[in-house]
Coordinates of C-alpha atoms in Angstrom, one line a residue:
Chain A
X1105 CA 111.9 74.6 140.3
X1106 CA 110.1 77.0 142.4
X1107 CA 110.5 80.8 142.3
X1108 CA 110.4 80.8 146.2
X1109 CA 113.3 78.4 146.2
X1110 CA 115.2 80.9 144.0
X1111 CA 114.4 83.7 146.1
X1112 CA 115.6 82.0 149.2
X1113 CA 119.0 81.4 147.4
X1114 CA 119.4 85.1 146.7
X1115 CA 122.0 87.1 148.7
X1116 CA 120.4 88.5 151.9
X1117 CA 120.7 92.0 151.0
X1118 CA 118.6 91.6 147.7
X1119 CA 116.1 89.3 149.5
X1120 CA 115.6 92.2 152.1
X1121 CA 115.1 94.8 149.4
X1122 CA 112.6 92.5 147.6
X1123 CA 110.6 92.1 150.8
X1124 CA 110.8 95.8 151.5
X1125 CA 109.5 96.4 148.0
X1126 CA 106.6 93.9 148.6
X1127 CA 105.7 95.6 151.9
X1128 CA 105.7 99.1 150.2
X1129 CA 103.4 97.7 147.6
X1130 CA 100.9 96.1 150.0
X1131 CA 100.9 99.3 152.2
X1132 CA 100.3 101.4 149.2
X1133 CA 97.5 99.0 147.9
X1134 CA 95.9 99.0 151.3
X1135 CA 95.9 102.9 151.5
X1136 CA 94.4 103.2 148.1
X1137 CA 91.6 100.6 149.1
X1138 CA 90.9 102.4 152.3
X1139 CA 90.8 105.8 150.6
X1140 CA 88.3 104.6 148.1
X1141 CA 86.0 103.4 150.9
X1142 CA 86.6 106.4 153.3
X1143 CA 83.8 108.5 152.2
X1144 CA 81.3 105.8 152.6
X1145 CA 82.7 104.9 156.0
X1146 CA 82.4 108.6 157.0
X1147 CA 78.8 108.9 155.8
X1148 CA 77.8 105.7 157.4
X1149 CA 79.4 106.9 160.8
X1150 CA 77.6 110.2 160.6
X1151 CA 74.2 108.5 160.1
X1152 CA 74.5 107.2 163.6
X1153 CA 75.5 110.5 165.4
X1154 CA 73.0 111.3 168.2
X1155 CA 73.1 115.1 167.8
X1156 CA 71.6 116.7 164.8
X1157 CA 74.6 119.2 164.2
X1158 CA 77.2 116.9 162.9
X1159 CA 80.2 118.0 165.0
X1160 CA 82.9 115.6 166.1
X1161 CA 83.0 113.7 168.5
X1162 CA 79.4 112.7 168.6
X1163 CA 77.6 113.0 172.0
X1164 CA 76.4 109.4 171.4
X1165 CA 74.9 107.0 168.9
X1166 CA 71.4 106.6 167.8
X1167 CA 69.4 105.0 165.0
X1168 CA 66.7 107.7 165.0
X1169 CA 67.9 109.4 161.9
X1170 CA 66.8 106.3 160.0
X1171 CA 63.2 106.7 161.4
X1172 CA 63.5 110.5 160.4
X1173 CA 64.6 109.6 157.0
X1174 CA 61.8 107.1 156.5
X1175 CA 59.3 109.8 157.5
X1176 CA 60.6 112.4 155.3
X1177 CA 58.0 112.8 152.5
X1178 CA 60.4 114.7 150.1
X1179 CA 62.9 111.9 150.1
X1180 CA 60.4 109.1 150.1
X1181 CA 58.8 110.8 147.0
X1182 CA 62.4 111.2 145.3
X1183 CA 63.2 107.6 146.1
X1184 CA 59.9 106.3 144.6
X1185 CA 60.4 108.3 141.5
X1186 CA 64.0 107.1 141.2
X1187 CA 62.9 103.4 141.7
X1188 CA 60.1 103.8 139.1
X1189 CA 62.2 105.3 136.4
X1190 CA 64.9 102.8 137.1
X1191 CA 62.6 99.9 136.6
X1192 CA 60.9 101.2 133.6
X1193 CA 64.2 102.3 131.9
X1194 CA 65.7 99.0 132.6
X1195 CA 62.9 96.9 131.2
X1196 CA 62.9 99.1 128.1
X1197 CA 66.6 99.1 127.7
X1198 CA 66.8 95.3 128.1
X1199 CA 64.0 94.8 125.5
X1200 CA 65.9 97.0 123.0
X1201 CA 69.4 95.7 123.8
X1202 CA 68.7 92.0 123.8
X1203 CA 67.8 91.9 120.1
X1204 CA 70.5 94.5 119.1
X1205 CA 73.2 92.2 121.0
X1206 CA 72.1 89.3 119.0
X1207 CA 72.4 91.2 115.6
X1208 CA 75.7 92.5 116.6
X1209 CA 77.3 89.2 117.5
X1210 CA 75.8 87.0 115.0
X1211 CA 75.6 89.1 111.7
X1212 CA 78.4 90.9 110.1
X1213 CA 77.4 93.8 108.1
X1214 CA 78.6 97.1 106.9
X1215 CA 78.4 99.8 109.6
X1216 CA 78.3 97.3 112.4
X1217 CA 81.1 99.1 114.2
X1218 CA 79.3 102.5 113.8
X1219 CA 76.2 101.3 115.2
X1220 CA 77.9 99.7 118.1
X1221 CA 79.6 102.9 118.8
X1222 CA 76.4 104.8 118.5
X1223 CA 74.7 102.5 121.2
X1224 CA 77.6 102.8 123.5
X1225 CA 77.7 106.7 123.0
X1226 CA 75.7 107.7 126.0
X1227 CA 78.3 106.1 128.3
X1228 CA 80.9 108.2 126.4
X1229 CA 79.4 111.6 126.3
X1230 CA 79.8 113.5 129.6
X1231 CA 76.5 113.5 131.5
X1232 CA 76.2 117.2 131.7
X1233 CA 76.7 117.7 128.0
X1234 CA 74.1 114.8 127.0
X1235 CA 71.7 116.2 129.8
X1236 CA 71.6 119.8 128.3
X1237 CA 71.5 118.4 124.9
X1238 CA 68.3 116.3 125.7
X1239 CA 66.9 119.6 127.4
X1240 CA 67.3 121.4 124.1
X1241 CA 65.8 118.6 122.2
X1242 CA 62.9 118.4 124.5
X1243 CA 62.3 122.2 123.9
X1244 CA 62.2 121.7 120.1
X1245 CA 60.1 118.5 120.3
X1246 CA 57.5 120.3 122.5
X1247 CA 57.5 123.2 120.1
X1248 CA 57.1 121.1 117.2
X1249 CA 54.5 118.7 118.5
X1250 CA 52.6 120.6 121.3
X1251 CA 52.8 117.6 123.6
X1252 CA 53.7 118.1 127.2
X1253 CA 57.3 116.8 127.0
X1254 CA 59.2 119.0 129.1
X1255 CA 59.8 117.7 132.6
X1256 CA 57.6 114.8 131.9
X1257 CA 58.0 111.3 133.4
X1258 CA 58.4 109.8 129.8
X1259 CA 61.1 112.4 129.0
X1260 CA 63.1 111.3 132.2
X1261 CA 62.5 107.6 131.4
X1262 CA 63.8 108.2 127.9
X1263 CA 66.9 109.7 129.1
X1264 CA 67.7 106.9 131.6
X1265 CA 66.9 104.2 128.8
X1266 CA 69.7 105.8 127.0
X1267 CA 71.9 105.0 130.0
X1268 CA 70.8 101.5 130.4
X1269 CA 71.2 100.3 126.8
X1270 CA 75.2 100.5 126.8
X1271 CA 75.4 98.5 130.0
X1272 CA 73.0 95.8 128.9
X1273 CA 74.5 95.8 125.4
X1274 CA 78.0 95.2 126.6
X1275 CA 77.1 92.5 129.2
X1276 CA 74.7 90.6 126.9
X1277 CA 77.1 90.9 123.9
X1278 CA 79.9 89.4 126.2
X1279 CA 77.8 86.4 127.2
X1280 CA 76.6 85.8 123.7
X1281 CA 80.3 85.6 122.3
X1282 CA 81.0 83.1 125.0
X1283 CA 77.8 81.1 124.0
X1284 CA 78.5 77.8 122.0
X1285 CA 76.2 78.1 119.0
X1286 CA 76.5 74.3 118.1
X1287 CA 74.1 73.8 121.1
X1288 CA 71.3 75.8 119.5
X1289 CA 72.0 73.9 116.2
X1290 CA 71.7 70.6 118.0
X1291 CA 68.4 71.7 119.4
X1292 CA 67.1 72.5 115.9
X1293 CA 68.5 69.2 114.8
X1294 CA 66.4 67.6 117.3
X1295 CA 63.2 69.1 115.9
X1296 CA 62.9 72.4 117.7
X1297 CA 62.0 75.5 115.7
X1298 CA 64.5 78.3 115.6
X1299 CA 62.4 80.3 118.1
X1300 CA 62.0 77.3 120.4
X1301 CA 65.8 76.6 120.4
X1302 CA 66.4 80.2 121.1
X1303 CA 63.9 80.3 124.0
X1304 CA 64.9 77.0 125.5
X1305 CA 68.7 76.8 124.9
X1306 CA 70.1 80.3 124.2
X1307 CA 68.1 82.4 126.7
X1308 CA 68.9 80.2 129.7
X1309 CA 72.7 80.2 128.6
X1310 CA 72.9 84.0 128.5
X1311 CA 70.6 84.8 131.3
X1312 CA 73.6 85.7 133.7
X1313 CA 74.6 88.4 131.1
X1314 CA 71.0 89.7 130.8
X1315 CA 70.7 89.8 134.6
X1316 CA 74.0 91.6 135.0
X1317 CA 73.2 93.9 132.2
X1318 CA 69.9 94.8 133.8
X1319 CA 71.4 95.2 137.3
X1320 CA 74.3 97.6 136.0
X1321 CA 71.8 99.5 134.0
X1322 CA 69.4 99.8 137.0
X1323 CA 72.1 100.8 139.2
X1324 CA 73.5 103.4 136.9
X1325 CA 70.0 104.9 136.4
X1326 CA 69.4 104.9 140.3
X1327 CA 72.7 106.8 140.9
X1328 CA 72.5 109.3 137.9
X1329 CA 72.7 112.9 138.6
X1330 CA 74.0 115.0 135.7
X1331 CA 71.5 113.9 133.1
X1332 CA 68.5 114.0 135.5
X1333 CA 69.4 117.6 136.5
X1334 CA 68.1 118.8 133.1
X1335 CA 65.1 116.5 132.8
X1336 CA 63.4 117.1 136.1
X1337 CA 61.1 119.7 137.2
X1338 CA 60.8 121.4 140.8
X1339 CA 58.7 119.1 143.1
X1340 CA 59.5 116.1 141.1
X1341 CA 63.2 115.3 141.6
X1342 CA 65.0 112.0 141.7
X1343 CA 66.9 110.8 144.7
X1344 CA 70.5 112.0 143.8
X1345 CA 69.1 115.4 143.1
X1346 CA 67.2 115.6 146.3
X1347 CA 70.4 114.6 148.1
X1348 CA 72.5 117.2 146.1
X1349 CA 70.1 120.0 146.8
X1350 CA 70.0 119.0 150.6
X1351 CA 73.8 119.0 150.7
X1352 CA 74.2 122.3 148.9
X1353 CA 72.4 123.7 152.0
X1354 CA 73.5 121.6 154.9
X1355 CA 74.8 118.3 155.9
X1356 CA 73.0 116.4 158.8
X1357 CA 72.6 112.8 159.9
X1358 CA 69.3 112.4 158.1
X1359 CA 70.8 113.1 154.6
X1360 CA 73.6 110.6 155.8
X1361 CA 71.0 108.0 156.8
X1362 CA 69.3 108.2 153.3
X1363 CA 72.8 108.0 151.7
X1364 CA 73.4 104.7 153.7
X1365 CA 70.2 103.4 152.3
X1366 CA 71.2 104.0 148.8
X1367 CA 74.6 102.4 149.4
X1368 CA 72.8 99.3 150.8
X1369 CA 70.7 99.0 147.8
X1370 CA 73.7 99.2 145.5
X1371 CA 75.7 96.7 147.6
X1372 CA 72.7 94.3 147.5
X1373 CA 72.5 94.6 143.7
X1374 CA 76.1 94.0 143.3
X1375 CA 76.1 91.0 145.5
X1376 CA 73.0 89.4 143.7
X1377 CA 74.7 90.2 140.4
X1378 CA 77.9 88.5 141.6
X1379 CA 76.0 85.2 142.0
X1380 CA 75.3 85.3 138.2
X1381 CA 78.5 86.6 136.8
X1382 CA 81.7 87.3 138.5
X1383 CA 81.9 91.1 138.9
X1384 CA 85.6 91.2 138.2
X1385 CA 85.0 89.9 134.7
X1386 CA 82.4 92.4 133.5
X1387 CA 83.6 95.8 134.8
Chain B
X1137 CA 65.0 80.6 94.2
X1138 CA 67.9 83.0 93.9
X1139 CA 71.2 82.5 95.6
X1140 CA 71.1 85.7 97.6
X1141 CA 67.7 85.0 99.1
X1142 CA 69.1 83.8 102.4
X1143 CA 71.4 86.6 102.6
X1144 CA 68.6 89.1 102.1
X1145 CA 66.6 87.4 104.8
X1146 CA 69.6 87.7 107.1
X1147 CA 69.8 91.4 106.4
X1148 CA 66.2 91.7 107.2
X1149 CA 66.5 89.8 110.4
X1150 CA 69.6 91.9 111.4
X1151 CA 67.6 95.2 110.6
X1152 CA 64.5 94.2 112.7
X1153 CA 66.6 93.1 115.6
X1154 CA 68.9 96.3 115.5
X1155 CA 66.4 98.7 114.4
X1156 CA 64.5 99.7 117.6
X1157 CA 67.6 100.3 119.7
X1158 CA 69.5 102.2 116.9
X1159 CA 66.4 104.4 116.4
X1160 CA 66.2 105.2 120.2
X1161 CA 70.0 105.9 120.4
X1162 CA 69.8 108.1 117.3
X1163 CA 66.9 110.0 118.5
X1164 CA 68.4 110.5 121.9
X1165 CA 71.9 111.1 121.1
X1166 CA 72.5 112.3 117.5
X1167 CA 69.4 114.5 117.4
X1168 CA 70.0 116.4 120.7
X1169 CA 73.8 116.9 120.1
X1170 CA 72.9 118.5 116.7
X1171 CA 70.3 120.7 118.3
X1172 CA 72.9 121.6 121.1
X1173 CA 75.5 122.5 118.5
X1174 CA 72.8 124.7 116.6
X1175 CA 72.0 126.5 119.9
X1176 CA 75.7 127.3 120.4
X1177 CA 75.5 129.7 117.4
X1178 CA 72.4 131.5 118.5
X1179 CA 72.4 134.7 120.5
X1180 CA 71.2 135.2 124.0
X1181 CA 69.0 138.2 124.6
X1182 CA 67.7 139.1 128.1
X1183 CA 64.3 139.9 127.0
X1184 CA 63.6 137.2 124.4
X1185 CA 66.0 134.6 125.9
X1186 CA 67.2 133.3 122.5
X1187 CA 67.4 134.9 119.1
X1188 CA 68.0 132.6 116.2
X1189 CA 70.9 133.6 114.2
X1190 CA 74.3 132.3 113.3
X1191 CA 77.3 133.8 115.3
X1192 CA 80.4 132.7 117.0
X1193 CA 80.1 135.2 119.6
X1194 CA 79.4 132.6 122.4
X1195 CA 82.6 130.8 121.7
X1196 CA 84.4 134.3 121.4
X1197 CA 83.0 135.4 124.6
X1198 CA 84.3 132.3 126.5
X1199 CA 87.8 132.7 125.3
X1200 CA 88.1 136.4 126.1
X1201 CA 86.4 136.5 129.5
X1202 CA 88.5 135.8 132.4
X1203 CA 85.6 134.4 134.5
X1204 CA 85.2 131.6 131.9
X1205 CA 88.9 131.1 131.1
X1206 CA 89.6 130.7 134.9
X1207 CA 87.2 127.9 135.2
X1208 CA 88.5 126.3 132.1
X1209 CA 92.2 126.4 133.3
X1210 CA 91.1 125.3 136.7
X1211 CA 89.3 122.3 135.1
X1212 CA 92.3 121.4 133.1
X1213 CA 94.6 121.7 136.1
X1214 CA 92.3 119.7 138.3
X1215 CA 91.7 117.1 135.6
X1216 CA 95.5 116.5 134.8
X1217 CA 96.6 116.6 138.6
X1218 CA 93.8 114.2 139.6
X1219 CA 94.7 111.8 136.8
X1220 CA 98.3 111.7 137.6
X1221 CA 97.7 111.1 141.3
X1222 CA 95.3 108.3 140.3
X1223 CA 97.9 106.6 138.3
X1224 CA 100.5 106.6 141.0
X1225 CA 98.1 105.4 143.7
X1226 CA 96.2 103.0 141.6
X1227 CA 98.9 101.0 140.3
X1228 CA 99.8 99.2 143.5
X1229 CA 96.2 98.4 144.4
X1230 CA 95.6 97.2 140.8
X1231 CA 98.7 95.0 140.8
X1232 CA 97.9 93.5 144.3
X1233 CA 94.3 92.9 143.2
X1234 CA 95.5 91.4 139.9
X1235 CA 98.0 88.9 141.5
X1236 CA 95.8 88.0 144.6
X1237 CA 94.8 84.5 144.8
X1238 CA 92.8 85.2 147.9
X1239 CA 89.2 83.8 148.2
X1240 CA 88.1 87.3 149.1
X1241 CA 89.4 88.7 145.9
X1242 CA 86.0 89.1 144.4
X1243 CA 84.7 90.6 147.6
X1244 CA 87.5 93.2 147.3
X1245 CA 86.7 93.9 143.7
X1246 CA 83.0 94.4 144.6
X1247 CA 84.2 96.8 147.4
X1248 CA 86.0 98.8 144.7
X1249 CA 83.2 98.8 142.2
X1250 CA 80.3 99.7 144.7
X1251 CA 81.5 103.2 145.1
X1252 CA 81.4 103.7 141.5
X1253 CA 77.6 103.5 141.6
X1254 CA 77.0 105.3 144.8
X1255 CA 76.4 108.8 143.6
X1256 CA 79.2 111.3 143.9
X1257 CA 76.9 113.5 146.0
X1258 CA 76.9 110.8 148.6
X1259 CA 80.7 110.5 148.6
X1260 CA 81.0 114.3 148.8
X1261 CA 78.8 114.1 152.0
X1262 CA 81.4 111.8 153.7
X1263 CA 84.1 114.2 152.9
X1264 CA 82.1 117.0 154.1
X1265 CA 81.5 115.5 157.5
X1266 CA 85.4 114.7 157.8
X1267 CA 86.6 117.9 156.6
X1268 CA 84.3 120.5 157.9
X1269 CA 85.4 122.9 160.7
X1270 CA 83.7 120.6 163.2
X1271 CA 84.7 117.4 161.4
X1272 CA 87.2 114.7 162.6
X1273 CA 90.1 116.2 160.8
X1274 CA 89.8 119.5 162.3
X1275 CA 89.1 118.2 165.9
X1276 CA 91.9 115.8 165.9
X1277 CA 94.3 118.5 164.8
X1278 CA 93.1 120.7 167.7
X1279 CA 93.4 117.9 170.2
X1280 CA 96.9 117.1 169.0
X1281 CA 97.7 120.7 169.5
X1282 CA 98.9 121.4 165.9
X1283 CA 96.1 123.9 165.3
X1284 CA 94.7 126.3 167.9
X1285 CA 91.2 126.7 166.7
X1286 CA 88.9 124.9 164.3
X1287 CA 90.0 124.7 160.7
X1288 CA 87.6 124.4 157.7
X1289 CA 89.2 122.2 155.0
X1290 CA 86.2 122.7 152.8
X1291 CA 85.8 124.8 149.8
X1292 CA 89.3 124.7 148.3
X1293 CA 90.8 123.4 145.0
X1294 CA 92.8 120.9 147.2
X1295 CA 89.5 119.5 148.7
X1296 CA 87.9 119.3 145.1
X1297 CA 91.1 117.4 143.9
X1298 CA 90.9 115.0 146.9
X1299 CA 87.3 114.2 146.3
X1300 CA 87.7 113.7 142.6
X1301 CA 90.6 111.4 143.3
X1302 CA 88.5 109.3 145.5
X1303 CA 85.7 109.1 142.9
X1304 CA 88.1 108.2 139.9
X1305 CA 90.5 105.9 141.7
X1306 CA 88.2 102.8 141.3
X1307 CA 88.0 103.5 137.4
X1308 CA 91.8 103.7 137.3
X1309 CA 92.3 100.6 139.5
X1310 CA 89.8 98.4 137.4
X1311 CA 91.4 99.5 134.1
X1312 CA 94.9 98.6 135.2
X1313 CA 93.9 95.4 137.0
X1314 CA 92.2 94.1 133.8
X1315 CA 95.5 94.4 131.9
X1316 CA 97.9 93.3 134.8
X1317 CA 95.7 90.2 135.0
X1318 CA 96.8 89.3 131.6
X1319 CA 100.5 89.7 132.1
X1320 CA 102.4 86.4 132.6
X1321 CA 103.8 86.4 136.2
X1322 CA 106.8 84.4 134.8
X1323 CA 108.0 87.4 133.0
X1324 CA 108.5 89.1 136.3
X1325 CA 110.2 86.1 137.8
X1326 CA 112.4 85.9 134.8
X1327 CA 113.6 89.5 135.3
X1328 CA 114.2 88.9 138.9
X1329 CA 116.0 85.6 138.3
X1330 CA 118.4 87.6 135.8
X1331 CA 119.2 90.0 138.8
X1332 CA 116.7 92.8 138.1
X1333 CA 115.7 95.0 141.0
X1334 CA 111.9 95.3 141.6
X1335 CA 112.1 99.0 140.4
X1336 CA 114.0 98.0 137.3
X1337 CA 111.6 95.0 136.6
X1338 CA 108.6 97.5 137.0
X1339 CA 110.3 100.0 134.6
X1340 CA 111.5 97.6 132.0
X1341 CA 108.8 94.7 132.0
X1342 CA 105.6 95.6 133.8
X1343 CA 105.2 99.0 132.8
X1344 CA 105.6 98.8 129.0
X1345 CA 103.3 95.7 129.0
X1346 CA 100.6 97.4 131.1
X1347 CA 100.7 100.6 128.9
X1348 CA 97.4 99.9 127.1
X1349 CA 95.8 99.7 130.6
X1350 CA 97.6 102.8 131.8
X1351 CA 96.4 104.8 128.8
X1352 CA 92.8 103.5 129.0
X1353 CA 92.8 104.3 132.8
X1354 CA 94.2 107.7 132.4
X1355 CA 91.9 108.6 129.6
X1356 CA 88.8 107.5 131.4
X1357 CA 89.8 109.3 134.8
X1358 CA 90.7 112.4 132.9
X1359 CA 87.3 112.5 131.1
X1360 CA 85.6 112.0 134.3
X1361 CA 87.6 114.6 136.1
X1362 CA 87.1 117.2 133.5
X1363 CA 83.4 116.6 133.6
X1364 CA 83.0 116.4 137.4
X1365 CA 79.7 118.1 138.6
X1366 CA 78.7 117.1 142.2
X1367 CA 82.3 117.1 143.6
X1368 CA 83.1 120.7 142.7
X1369 CA 79.8 122.0 143.6
X1370 CA 79.6 120.4 147.0
X1371 CA 83.4 120.4 148.1
X1372 CA 84.5 123.6 146.0
X1373 CA 81.7 125.6 147.3
X1374 CA 79.8 128.5 145.5
X1375 CA 82.8 130.5 144.4
X1376 CA 84.8 127.6 143.0
X1377 CA 84.4 127.1 139.2
X1378 CA 84.8 124.3 137.0
X1379 CA 83.3 123.6 133.6
X1380 CA 80.4 121.2 134.2
X1381 CA 79.0 123.4 137.1
X1382 CA 79.4 126.3 134.7
X1383 CA 77.3 124.6 132.1
X1384 CA 74.5 124.2 134.4
X1385 CA 75.0 127.7 135.9
X1386 CA 74.6 129.3 132.5
X1387 CA 71.6 127.0 131.8
X1388 CA 69.9 128.2 135.0
X1389 CA 70.5 131.8 134.0
X1390 CA 68.6 130.9 130.9
X1391 CA 71.5 131.7 128.7
X1392 CA 71.2 128.4 126.6
X1393 CA 73.4 129.5 123.7
X1394 CA 76.3 130.1 126.2
X1395 CA 75.6 126.9 128.0
X1396 CA 75.7 124.9 124.7
X1397 CA 78.9 126.6 123.6
X1398 CA 80.5 125.8 126.9
X1399 CA 79.4 122.3 126.7
X1400 CA 80.9 121.9 123.3
X1401 CA 84.2 123.5 124.3
X1402 CA 84.4 121.0 127.3
X1403 CA 83.6 118.0 125.1
X1404 CA 86.0 119.0 122.3
X1405 CA 88.9 119.7 124.8
X1406 CA 88.3 116.4 126.4
X1407 CA 88.2 114.6 123.0
X1408 CA 91.3 116.3 121.7
X1409 CA 93.4 115.5 124.8
X1410 CA 92.1 111.9 124.7
X1411 CA 93.1 111.6 121.1
X1412 CA 96.6 113.0 121.8
X1413 CA 97.2 110.5 124.6
X1414 CA 95.9 107.6 122.4
X1415 CA 98.2 108.7 119.5
X1416 CA 101.3 108.9 121.8
X1417 CA 100.6 105.4 123.3
X1418 CA 100.2 103.9 119.9
X1419 CA 103.5 105.5 118.7
X1420 CA 105.1 104.1 121.7
X1421 CA 104.0 100.5 120.8
X1422 CA 105.3 100.9 117.3
X1423 CA 108.6 101.9 118.5
X1424 CA 109.4 99.2 121.1

């Protein structure tokens, strides 16, 4: 018995009403979908305007703003800093989150939930609150140790590492939970040491989770604004801050072109991640 | 060999594995939050910047100053309104995505996820080019003869709400979609075959079952709306005030105690409302 068959047997009035409902639903869904993408579409459109002052309609289209963006040393510097911080924070975050995920999924002990929550905390505390808290902490740490902590590269990396850990932890834990441990035991029965079994059997099996965790961590580091606001010093800003500061002053096609480059990096990272894990299952 | 030796070595392994990450998180979260709390009881002084003391003045000043209170109420209003709209507009898209069997489904989900990671400033830039006095909207309205001159749609509460909705909608859609995905389709068909109209089915079957997702999505979008920074700064303009920009503003004025107190008021308000919502949802579950 098929549902479609039943629907055809319904009186015509009810069938029409059901179709109308379906249409409303689809139109509503399409509207929400477009609305989500609309700002990205507008920014991309603006980046191809010919004239510098963004008035509609454009006098023509051009790709020169991309060349302009590539030649803008302030944005290049900010971009390089963002990528450096993102890479280092992701590497450290993964190194910390991988063993932690193993402990959290394979051992049961008192306080496990507490530690789990502590590690996920940076995603829960609002960025602006954690940002100012880190700033205050750096003030105190610098006063106590006389080390140059304020506005340092290491301080920025430390803050971003806090952001990477929860993403990496969530995704690695998810893949560890789905991993069949008897495979590891089988390897050990065949003579492998615990470490070899882990390296040759477990790591390849959970690699998708590790890659996805790293990607999400990297992407959230690259796009972070609120935390970084408190951790940078003038002359050494990350890309999102450089974009914000420029927009507070004016909007032009150059900033749009830079934004499009950021969008492309994120789309690329997402498509790569999707080859390893279905995105729909991890977010 | 004692019986608890393996247990002890397991405990040692777990500690070694978990230790470094826990240390970093404790150093980066607990320490800073405690210092921030301590700072919120200090006193600001224009000459010495900060005097170490123990006073509730910063909290008191917040709730007696109309400048701060305005920002507080605006933030609550924007947060609640944006969350309600996200719920209404997010549900259809979440439902269609959850029930989709299209081979482009994953691509559609990526399209919903990508804007999440593109900074809010970038998305605000998109709205700025659309809503400015020389933007597409203003020019189209002029061409249609609806308005006679250029209209600037920027720098209003409505614009900020629009921007925040666009920022938060993906979170709502993803929260709802993950729950709807787990609801058996046959339940819907059963309701229809017994003569329920679509809206009745939605009200009596789908909504109660999706309630955990509704609560999770509403809490998440509300937290994000309350703490929005880039959107109110860029779309609301210099005279529009919400809590997160206020924290940063006080910080830039070097008034750290006030900034710390405002940060805690913001966080506690969010936490309190979140707990109320979860309590109500949990109660609803026990009743039905």
